[in-house]
Amino acid sequence: MNINSKNFITTKTGEELPINLGESIAEYVNSRYTSFSTSRKNIEDVWMEAWSLYVGSPQAVSYQRQQVINSVGITNIDWRHRLNTGKAFEVVETVHGYLMGALFPNNDWFNLIPATSGYAQLARIVRKYMSNKLWEAKFTTHFNTFLRQLLITGTSILALPWRYEARPHKKNVKVEYPNEEKWTVVEETRVIQNRPDFETLDIFDCYIDPISPAPNEGDFIRRIVKSRAEVIQCIQQGYYSDITPYDICCLSPYGDIDPQTRKDTLKRFQGVDTPHEYSFHDNIEVIEFWGDIHVDGISYHDVCATVIGDTLVRFEPNPYWGGKPFVIGSCFETRHTPYSIGVLQPSLGLIHQLNSITNQRLDNLELAVDEMWTLKQDSVIRPEDVWTEPGKVFLVEDHNDLMPIQRGGRDFVVSYQEASVLEQSIDKNSGTGNLISANAARSGERVTAAEIQAVRDAGGNRLSNLHKHIEATSLIEILKRVYRSLQQFVKEPEIVRVSGMKPGEFNYFKVGANQLAYDFTLRPIGADHVTDSTKYLKDRMDFIQLVSQIPQMAQRIDFDNLLYDIVQHFGFDDPDSYIKVQEQPQTPEMTDPSQMSQQPSAPTSIEEQLAQIGGEPLKQAYLANMAADGGQSFLQNTYGIDTSQLNNNEQPINPGQPITY
């Protein structure tokens, strides 16, 4: 393979380069694959045990009995019961339901925050566009499977490549001709899929660098099983090189049989048998390596190398701008390994013990119903004829020939109590106690509301911590990489419908590369946000209640902005449609000049002012007082005002005129 170093980010670590770089890279990838798979043999046994407890099928129970001989002894006897209590399923689904409700409380489960002011409306439009893309890709459904595997095995991987697909589309179009109309068939190419394509990968097919402190940043290997025909088709299309169809036909099936054996065992847990021999020989193993490759003299950073057998068939820089198209989720992280602990792992022994006690109780019940007997050696009864059956008759020479064995301990109360204690211990380990799971809460007169709330908070706090961890390490990382993929692959604009200012009104915007060029902070809006919003609204309602009691404070509050803020935090899709817009009063500049003459003028005379204040009685009293005090003569002699016309209101007095002596 001709490798151009200019296309890669490289670091020289030596003077000499290998003679055949392709073979060296293939050998490096295969050695890393062997190292990664060998380092986790023991933890894969734990995963298999957790899956068998979760599924609980007869095949899974048979596998459990083979794996727990060291802990519970040899109990593989035909008459013994092999029931599974379903406790593992209860724990996983309880935590799973809680987390799905916490991560996706409503349709608006994430938000885009602009880095600078002035882009709030654009952030709202882009969020709607991104939400449509996630809905088209059925993201919540894939995350559902991703989360369930995360809880069972402790580690889960979600792949998020980009899928683009266009197909020819035909339709009938009416064409008008002179004096006639005809229909013609028009064919156009329509984009069927242009979105992220999520897939939850099997943990047994994915390998993480065991010495990497950050799983999402270290080297990653993906094992892919393809049919020979699919690989040959990729060779013919030019996707794979340096290998021929003849080489593919000569390859042995499955380079490493162990991971496929585990996957086939998991299928048998669910009732699916191993594939046909022809299918086994038809499938081959393809190894994808994502990360840094270090060969003699040079290091290649952030590359993707594909190896089939011992041949490097594809080698390129990472084609995704946002990093590797995989997000590795963790449940309970530990410092010493990138593989985290699942919710079942701390309770595996307790679950086995619970199953064992339940089966032993049923075994004792079986012995109590079908008793054991002592039979005299020279009796006429054959041992194979001795069994319990309603109305059965035993022919004996002496009643002492056949005697039941007296057994004590037929009271099973102890086993019931021990099983109850085991269930409580398992619930404590997983944080799924009463009022959190489907268990019945303790009843009685001593149960108080404070106790119920304390129990609910205790379980909620345990699971809230897990919810925050998954949100920070998995969900935020997924949103970031999806948005980077939108920035990379979206070229043609698409129409997005956003609610308008009025009820039933919608605006339509084009979203393309120009709108996606801006960077936003993506933040999930989960159950913590709902709790914060509830407190946010409660604080403001308490504030309104306090301010409304003091008129001086209420006059200085802008209730319009406060109302809009409250409605917006209720989580409505269209908050503007719930608020009535008040009509603004007209300013003097906008008043119609023709209506100016019709408006009443302000009072200018003393008589008019007195008439408005006290009416006609006050006016007459004022005039009488002026006449008695000689005020009219004073005004006439000093200012030349004819006071004889005051009663007729023809000569008003200017109240603003200064008086001088």
XYZ file of C-alpha atoms in Angstrom:
661
model
C 0.000 0.000 0.000
C 1.344 3.395 -1.009
C 1.126 5.603 2.098
C 1.625 9.320 1.674
C 2.899 10.746 4.945
C 1.753 14.237 3.973
C -1.861 13.246 4.583
C -1.185 12.170 8.166
C -0.110 13.773 11.407
C 3.187 12.018 12.076
C 6.032 12.029 14.550
C 9.438 10.586 13.706
C 10.862 8.432 16.475
C 13.830 6.902 14.637
C 16.075 7.193 11.635
C 15.144 4.110 9.627
C 11.713 3.362 8.162
C 10.454 -0.207 7.741
C 10.864 -1.801 4.348
C 7.163 -2.736 4.001
C 5.118 -0.212 5.928
C 1.787 -1.936 5.202
C 2.918 -5.239 6.716
C 4.329 -3.466 9.755
C 1.053 -1.614 10.360
C -0.973 -4.823 9.947
C 1.315 -6.629 12.371
C 0.987 -3.749 14.848
C -2.814 -3.772 14.661
C -3.014 -7.547 15.131
C -0.670 -7.408 18.113
C -2.755 -4.679 19.738
C -5.907 -6.688 19.073
C -4.395 -9.720 20.773
C -3.202 -7.627 23.690
C -6.548 -5.892 24.216
C -8.546 -9.127 24.021
C -6.191 -11.075 26.307
C -6.208 -8.400 28.994
C -9.963 -8.663 29.600
C -10.598 -12.416 29.634
C -11.725 -12.383 33.254
C -14.081 -9.448 32.919
C -15.790 -11.109 29.949
C -16.714 -13.971 32.269
C -18.388 -11.423 34.557
C -20.284 -9.960 31.589
C -21.518 -13.394 30.559
C -22.674 -14.127 34.084
C -24.505 -10.779 34.292
C -26.216 -11.361 30.949
C -27.282 -14.874 31.973
C -28.856 -13.513 35.180
C -30.607 -10.736 33.256
C -32.063 -13.017 30.555
C -33.018 -15.834 32.927
C -33.910 -18.374 30.227
C -33.386 -22.139 30.801
C -30.243 -22.044 28.679
C -28.964 -19.109 30.725
C -29.696 -20.903 34.010
C -27.790 -23.970 32.784
C -24.832 -21.725 32.029
C -25.070 -20.205 35.523
C -24.920 -23.601 37.199
C -21.778 -24.430 35.276
C -20.112 -21.169 36.344
C -21.008 -21.066 40.045
C -19.884 -24.558 41.123
C -17.062 -23.010 43.129
C -19.440 -20.792 45.099
C -22.560 -22.954 45.608
C -21.223 -26.486 45.035
C -22.311 -29.228 42.636
C -26.065 -28.926 42.313
C -26.514 -30.131 38.757
C -28.866 -33.001 39.580
C -31.850 -33.760 37.395
C -34.580 -33.463 40.022
C -33.290 -30.178 41.385
C -35.039 -26.958 40.451
C -33.286 -24.436 38.193
C -35.517 -21.417 38.429
C -34.344 -17.832 38.108
C -35.985 -15.324 40.441
C -35.680 -12.440 37.972
C -34.043 -10.192 40.560
C -31.315 -9.147 38.137
C -33.917 -8.167 35.559
C -35.807 -6.170 38.196
C -32.701 -4.247 39.270
C -31.564 -3.412 35.742
C -34.974 -2.343 34.487
C -35.660 -0.246 37.595
C -32.446 1.714 37.179
C -32.927 1.817 33.405
C -36.434 3.276 33.703
C -35.282 5.851 36.226
C -32.365 7.000 34.073
C -34.379 7.183 30.846
C -36.939 9.345 32.601
C -34.195 11.498 34.102
C -32.216 11.927 30.862
C -35.256 12.475 28.599
C -37.998 14.073 30.746
C -39.681 15.658 27.706
C -39.118 16.377 24.027
C -36.862 19.351 24.811
C -34.157 17.319 26.555
C -31.188 19.385 25.354
C -30.425 23.018 24.653
C -27.981 25.097 22.612
C -26.414 28.067 24.360
C -24.756 30.708 22.134
C -21.263 31.782 23.055
C -21.988 35.469 22.361
C -25.063 37.650 22.622
C -27.357 38.207 19.674
C -27.665 34.551 18.575
C -30.504 33.368 20.799
C -32.962 33.111 17.898
C -30.400 31.263 15.751
C -29.727 28.842 18.631
C -33.449 28.127 18.853
C -33.640 27.373 15.126
C -30.511 25.188 15.074
C -31.736 23.277 18.127
C -34.983 22.516 16.303
C -33.018 21.350 13.254
C -30.752 19.134 15.358
C -33.746 17.743 17.225
C -35.338 16.761 13.904
C -32.165 14.941 12.855
C -32.017 13.009 16.125
C -35.677 12.082 15.786
C -35.131 10.824 12.222
C -32.244 8.671 13.463
C -34.393 7.290 16.358
C -31.757 8.351 18.847
C -33.718 7.640 22.029
C -34.401 4.080 20.862
C -30.711 3.411 20.254
C -29.768 5.090 23.517
C -32.250 2.805 25.248
C -30.254 -0.246 24.125
C -26.955 1.518 24.812
C -28.015 2.274 28.391
C -29.242 -1.263 29.108
C -25.916 -2.785 28.038
C -24.146 -0.107 30.092
C -25.979 -1.135 33.258
C -25.418 -4.871 32.752
C -21.753 -4.895 31.710
C -20.628 -1.509 33.058
C -19.304 -0.390 29.666
C -21.164 0.271 26.419
C -20.245 1.710 23.011
C -22.452 3.758 20.718
C -21.353 4.230 17.104
C -22.499 7.404 15.353
C -21.332 7.437 11.726
C -23.011 9.624 9.113
C -25.430 8.114 6.613
C -26.181 9.753 3.268
C -28.540 8.059 0.835
C -30.236 9.427 -2.292
C -32.701 7.500 -4.454
C -34.498 8.173 -7.751
C -38.035 9.379 -7.167
C -40.778 9.262 -9.827
C -44.012 11.224 -9.917
C -46.755 12.148 -12.384
C -46.857 15.768 -13.569
C -49.719 17.337 -15.545
C -48.548 19.050 -18.712
C -50.880 21.407 -20.571
C -50.834 21.344 -24.356
C -53.030 23.314 -26.761
C -56.604 22.000 -26.451
C -55.537 19.043 -24.263
C -53.892 17.940 -20.989
C -51.449 15.076 -20.566
C -49.647 13.393 -17.678
C -45.969 12.640 -17.905
C -43.587 10.797 -15.606
C -40.790 12.897 -14.103
C -37.858 11.340 -12.263
C -35.787 13.264 -9.749
C -33.189 12.345 -7.162
C -34.329 12.822 -3.591
C -32.207 12.637 -0.475
C -33.695 9.870 1.643
C -31.221 9.931 4.513
C -28.804 12.656 5.494
C -28.392 12.188 9.214
C -26.332 10.449 11.907
C -26.770 6.683 11.995
C -26.626 5.363 15.564
C -25.793 1.770 16.465
C -25.157 0.146 19.839
C -22.119 -2.095 19.380
C -21.746 -5.409 21.153
C -19.273 -5.015 23.989
C -17.702 -8.359 23.027
C -16.770 -6.892 19.621
C -15.125 -3.727 21.007
C -11.750 -3.444 22.698
C -10.390 -0.485 24.665
C -6.784 0.277 25.429
C -6.357 -1.225 28.931
C -3.796 1.385 29.997
C -5.667 4.449 28.708
C -6.961 6.724 31.511
C -9.686 8.167 29.231
C -11.599 5.539 27.205
C -12.933 8.037 24.645
C -9.436 9.387 23.963
C -7.400 6.163 23.837
C -6.947 3.554 21.116
C -10.041 1.616 20.114
C -10.451 -1.641 18.167
C -13.687 -2.824 16.599
C -14.194 -6.385 15.430
C -16.560 -6.775 12.459
C -17.859 -10.073 11.067
C -18.703 -9.875 7.351
C -19.530 -12.433 4.732
C -16.971 -13.095 2.044
C -19.326 -11.673 -0.568
C -19.563 -8.344 1.288
C -15.787 -8.064 1.524
C -15.313 -8.946 -2.160
C -17.875 -6.301 -3.067
C -15.898 -3.707 -1.069
C -12.762 -4.759 -2.974
C -14.499 -4.336 -6.327
C -15.752 -0.882 -5.333
C -12.214 0.171 -4.384
C -12.896 0.548 -0.677
C -10.364 -2.190 0.219
C -7.024 -2.517 -1.581
C -3.916 -4.738 -1.599
C -6.052 -7.872 -1.364
C -7.783 -9.994 -4.023
C -11.071 -11.918 -4.004
C -9.020 -15.116 -4.165
C -7.295 -14.163 -0.906
C -10.700 -13.622 0.704
C -11.910 -17.045 -0.394
C -8.819 -18.683 1.110
C -9.081 -17.001 4.521
C -10.073 -19.116 7.498
C -13.333 -18.136 9.187
C -13.046 -15.962 12.279
C -9.514 -14.951 13.152
C -10.308 -15.300 16.867
C -12.964 -17.879 17.704
C -13.345 -16.939 21.383
C -15.384 -13.697 21.041
C -17.700 -15.332 18.516
C -18.223 -18.259 20.872
C -19.325 -15.881 23.608
C -21.720 -14.108 21.239
C -23.205 -17.446 20.152
C -23.666 -18.333 23.829
C -25.561 -15.084 24.392
C -27.792 -15.936 21.430
C -28.548 -19.323 22.949
C -29.629 -17.530 26.128
C -32.413 -15.978 24.066
C -33.328 -19.185 22.240
C -31.275 -18.683 19.060
C -29.006 -21.605 18.217
C -25.526 -21.353 16.712
C -25.367 -20.608 12.974
C -25.238 -23.268 10.316
C -21.859 -24.681 9.430
C -22.016 -22.995 6.037
C -22.613 -19.605 7.653
C -19.675 -20.229 9.957
C -17.307 -20.877 7.077
C -18.714 -18.021 4.996
C -18.005 -15.273 7.551
C -14.606 -13.716 8.091
C -13.230 -11.241 10.594
C -12.380 -7.597 9.808
C -10.419 -5.545 12.346
C -10.734 -1.742 12.536
C -8.155 0.158 14.555
C -8.817 3.778 15.605
C -6.076 5.728 17.308
C -2.301 6.156 17.091
C -0.026 3.649 15.354
C 3.648 3.422 16.291
C 5.900 1.459 13.938
C 9.649 1.517 13.478
C 10.788 5.073 13.011
C 7.424 6.842 12.724
C 4.129 7.364 14.567
C 0.809 8.053 12.882
C -1.696 9.976 14.994
C -5.495 9.736 14.861
C -5.792 7.234 12.012
C -8.124 4.442 10.976
C -6.495 1.182 9.841
C -8.465 -1.819 8.549
C -6.840 -5.258 8.574
C -8.139 -8.534 7.124
C -6.010 -11.493 8.126
C -2.427 -10.247 7.875
C -3.117 -7.627 5.176
C -3.628 -3.907 5.628
C -6.554 -3.208 3.285
C -7.306 0.426 4.196
C -5.287 3.142 5.933
C -6.435 6.764 6.242
C -6.565 9.679 8.666
C -9.645 9.818 10.836
C -12.331 11.062 8.401
C -14.492 12.614 11.154
C -13.890 16.134 12.426
C -15.351 15.447 15.849
C -13.017 12.546 16.660
C -13.638 8.822 16.540
C -17.258 8.030 15.608
C -17.700 6.072 18.845
C -18.716 7.137 22.341
C -17.698 4.813 25.170
C -20.049 5.050 28.122
C -19.225 4.007 31.678
C -21.354 3.203 34.696
C -19.237 3.124 37.889
C -15.705 4.079 36.887
C -12.611 2.884 38.721
C -9.146 4.343 38.547
C -7.267 1.232 37.486
C -9.079 0.171 34.308
C -11.120 1.781 31.515
C -13.788 -0.891 31.996
C -16.267 0.226 34.642
C -18.500 -1.742 37.017
C -22.145 -2.482 36.201
C -25.047 -2.385 38.631
C -25.192 -6.197 38.844
C -21.523 -6.915 39.468
C -21.461 -6.056 43.216
C -24.510 -8.301 43.779
C -23.699 -11.318 41.619
C -23.044 -13.539 44.636
C -26.206 -12.352 46.402
C -28.329 -13.003 43.308
C -26.895 -16.526 43.004
C -27.613 -17.104 46.676
C -31.177 -15.854 46.268
C -31.717 -18.186 43.329
C -30.156 -21.064 45.290
C -32.382 -20.518 48.349
C -35.472 -20.279 46.190
C -34.619 -23.514 44.383
C -33.739 -25.283 47.643
C -37.112 -24.284 49.104
C -38.818 -25.792 46.076
C -36.637 -28.886 46.396
C -37.706 -29.276 50.022
C -41.309 -28.856 48.996
C -40.832 -31.575 46.402
C -39.381 -33.906 49.052
C -42.272 -33.117 51.370
C -44.792 -34.095 48.711
C -42.905 -37.040 47.225
C -41.492 -38.726 50.310
C -38.544 -41.118 50.460
C -39.124 -44.707 51.549
C -37.304 -47.613 53.148
C -37.932 -50.951 51.455
C -37.010 -54.311 52.954
C -34.478 -55.997 50.750
C -36.386 -59.305 50.391
C -39.760 -57.599 49.878
C -42.064 -58.563 47.019
C -42.233 -54.908 45.926
C -39.819 -53.787 43.300
C -38.069 -50.431 43.981
C -39.104 -49.028 40.598
C -42.775 -49.484 41.590
C -42.482 -47.222 44.629
C -43.711 -43.700 43.967
C -46.472 -41.481 45.265
C -49.723 -41.382 43.374
C -53.295 -40.680 44.540
C -55.087 -43.975 45.244
C -51.983 -46.096 44.681
C -51.932 -49.542 46.407
C -48.749 -51.335 47.534
C -48.938 -55.101 47.963
C -46.717 -56.074 50.920
C -46.390 -59.116 53.146
C -45.701 -56.958 56.167
C -46.433 -53.290 56.801
C -42.857 -52.892 57.923
C -41.646 -53.803 54.440
C -42.345 -50.249 53.164
C -41.849 -47.344 55.547
C -41.618 -43.585 54.820
C -38.533 -41.792 56.036
C -39.437 -39.256 58.666
C -37.849 -35.921 57.859
C -37.901 -32.807 59.986
C -37.626 -29.182 58.996
C -40.684 -28.926 56.781
C -41.221 -25.387 57.989
C -39.888 -23.065 55.266
C -40.224 -19.794 57.210
C -36.463 -19.490 57.642
C -35.788 -19.622 53.906
C -38.448 -16.992 53.234
C -36.914 -14.648 55.801
C -33.418 -15.173 54.431
C -34.622 -14.494 50.886
C -36.212 -11.246 52.077
C -32.939 -10.155 53.679
C -31.050 -10.990 50.486
C -33.418 -8.901 48.385
C -32.980 -5.951 50.710
C -29.191 -6.268 50.456
C -29.356 -6.366 46.667
C -31.619 -3.303 46.638
C -29.166 -1.440 48.873
C -26.274 -2.256 46.553
C -28.129 -0.956 43.511
C -30.057 1.895 45.182
C -33.434 0.456 44.154
C -35.226 0.070 47.460
C -38.858 0.588 48.322
C -40.601 3.577 46.732
C -37.922 3.494 43.994
C -38.592 0.075 42.480
C -41.737 -2.039 42.183
C -41.353 -3.351 45.735
C -44.239 -2.809 48.124
C -43.576 -0.138 50.732
C -43.817 -0.971 54.415
C -47.282 -0.246 55.725
C -48.534 0.388 59.239
C -49.461 3.171 61.575
C -45.795 3.915 62.349
C -45.038 4.907 58.738
C -44.854 8.683 58.449
C -44.620 11.036 55.500
C -41.127 12.034 56.578
C -40.001 8.411 56.509
C -41.457 7.864 53.053
C -39.760 10.999 51.745
C -36.450 9.972 53.337
C -36.579 6.552 51.689
C -37.437 8.078 48.334
C -34.638 10.648 48.608
C -32.110 7.998 49.608
C -32.746 5.980 46.471
C -33.072 9.093 44.356
C -29.738 10.437 45.530
C -27.961 7.205 44.632
C -29.466 7.110 41.162
C -29.155 10.874 40.675
C -25.405 10.538 41.076
C -25.369 7.848 38.380
C -27.614 9.986 36.178
C -25.243 12.960 36.395
C -22.260 10.757 35.579
C -23.862 9.234 32.472
C -25.069 12.647 31.371
C -21.591 14.153 31.693
C -19.563 11.275 30.210
C -21.913 9.922 27.537
C -24.828 12.159 26.582
C -22.906 15.431 26.335
C -20.166 13.719 24.326
C -22.754 12.279 21.929
C -24.362 15.694 21.398
C -20.987 17.325 20.712
C -20.020 14.764 18.083
C -23.426 14.876 16.426
C -23.178 18.653 16.069
C -19.646 18.361 14.655
C -20.971 15.847 12.129
C -23.699 18.319 11.171
C -21.049 20.968 10.594
C -19.014 18.548 8.471
C -21.579 16.767 6.325
C -24.526 19.148 5.918
C -24.100 21.153 2.723
C -27.572 21.728 1.310
C -29.980 23.804 3.449
C -33.185 22.293 4.772
C -36.419 23.915 5.925
C -37.155 24.053 9.659
C -40.547 25.028 11.071
C -40.500 27.074 14.291
C -43.536 28.388 16.158
C -44.248 32.096 15.735
C -45.377 34.869 18.057
C -49.119 34.222 17.698
C -51.066 31.022 18.388
C -51.111 28.771 15.337
C -48.460 30.835 13.583
C -45.294 29.155 12.315
C -42.160 30.541 10.726
C -39.984 28.666 8.253
C -36.214 29.045 8.152
C -33.461 27.533 6.021
C -30.685 25.813 7.961
C -27.497 24.898 6.160
C -23.746 25.197 6.392
C -23.914 28.955 7.067
C -26.157 28.562 10.112
C -24.238 25.527 11.429
C -20.887 27.319 11.223
C -21.484 28.920 14.622
C -20.339 27.136 17.768
C -22.787 26.565 20.584
C -22.542 24.986 23.996
C -24.705 21.861 24.067
C -26.245 21.104 27.423
C -28.677 18.278 28.275
C -31.881 19.282 30.036
C -32.612 16.303 32.245
C -34.348 15.688 35.534
C -31.951 18.013 37.364
C -33.036 20.812 35.071
C -36.679 20.016 35.797
C -35.947 20.188 39.520
C -34.084 23.455 39.112
C -36.923 24.899 37.026
C -39.441 23.941 39.695
C -37.420 25.778 42.320
C -36.919 28.665 39.904
C -40.663 29.072 39.444
C -41.413 28.647 43.149
C -38.960 31.406 44.071
C -40.590 33.824 41.654
C -44.103 33.018 42.787
C -43.052 33.625 46.383
C -41.501 36.920 45.258
C -44.719 38.018 43.536
C -46.779 37.114 46.582
C -44.504 39.179 48.820
C -44.288 42.214 46.532
C -48.038 42.361 45.879
C -48.637 43.067 49.572
C -46.655 46.347 49.442
C -48.049 48.841 46.870
C -44.854 50.918 46.765
C -42.854 47.846 45.733
C -45.491 46.514 43.342
C -45.456 49.791 41.369
C -41.770 49.319 40.505
C -42.067 45.717 39.176
C -42.254 45.016 35.433
C -44.910 42.305 35.527
C -44.876 41.838 31.738
C -41.262 40.659 31.694
C -41.828 38.622 34.835
C -44.820 36.871 33.245
C -42.866 36.064 30.078
C -39.988 34.657 32.131
C -42.326 32.407 34.124
C -44.130 31.090 31.042
C -40.815 30.394 29.319
C -39.538 28.335 32.269
C -42.670 26.210 32.282
C -41.176 24.454 29.231
C -43.821 25.359 26.634
C -42.787 25.000 23.004
C -44.361 28.343 22.109
C -44.402 30.659 25.163
C -45.401 33.720 23.107
C -48.772 32.196 22.222
C -49.832 32.191 25.879
C -49.246 35.903 26.536
C -51.625 38.575 25.354
C -49.843 41.582 23.857
C -51.046 44.829 25.426
C -51.908 47.737 23.160
C -49.495 50.632 23.605
C -50.997 54.137 24.120
C -50.460 56.587 21.278
C -47.714 59.131 21.737
C -48.343 62.868 21.075
C -46.382 62.670 17.826
C -48.738 59.976 16.504
C -51.981 61.777 17.493
C -54.306 62.763 14.654
C -54.173 66.588 14.241
C -57.875 66.688 13.345
C -58.688 65.375 16.809
C -56.596 67.913 18.653
C -59.416 70.544 18.662
C -61.839 68.057 20.141
C -59.693 67.439 23.209
C -60.586 69.503 26.308
C -58.124 72.295 27.093
C -56.537 72.717 30.465
C -58.165 75.322 32.728
C -56.439 78.698 32.629
C -58.624 81.047 34.787
C -59.147 81.108 38.526
C -62.856 80.538 38.036
C -62.276 77.405 35.978
C -59.821 76.041 38.505
C -62.244 76.740 41.363
C -65.112 75.203 39.428
C -63.073 71.977 38.868
C -61.947 71.819 42.519
C -65.106 72.766 44.428
C -67.783 73.400 41.842
C -70.097 76.425 41.600
C -70.439 76.956 45.400
C -66.701 77.466 45.831
C -66.659 79.850 42.873
C -69.469 82.033 44.309
C -67.831 82.063 47.738
C -64.578 83.244 46.206
C -66.256 86.087 44.339
C -68.174 87.189 47.447
C -64.965 87.212 49.452
C -63.236 89.307 46.809
C -66.086 91.848 46.864
C -66.114 92.064 50.650
C -62.357 92.574 50.932
C -62.072 95.053 48.095
C -60.070 92.686 45.998
C -61.827 93.643 42.774
C -60.858 97.348 43.160
C -57.283 96.356 43.946
C -56.989 94.219 40.835
C -58.576 96.937 38.671
C -56.378 99.750 39.991
C -53.135 97.710 40.059
C -53.311 95.536 36.918
C -56.044 97.256 34.901
C -58.278 94.138 34.959
C -61.992 94.743 34.431
C -63.420 92.761 37.355
C -66.974 93.537 36.352
C -66.743 90.673 33.831
C -65.532 88.033 36.255
C -68.952 86.553 36.605
C -69.199 86.176 32.832
C -65.752 84.542 32.580
C -64.724 86.779 29.709
C -61.522 88.159 31.217
C -59.616 85.279 32.896
C -56.807 85.904 35.302
C -53.434 84.436 34.413
C -52.340 82.468 37.499
C -48.761 82.399 36.349
C -48.348 86.194 36.163
C -46.018 87.436 38.900
C -47.361 89.919 41.450
C -45.143 92.914 42.290
C -45.591 95.542 44.906
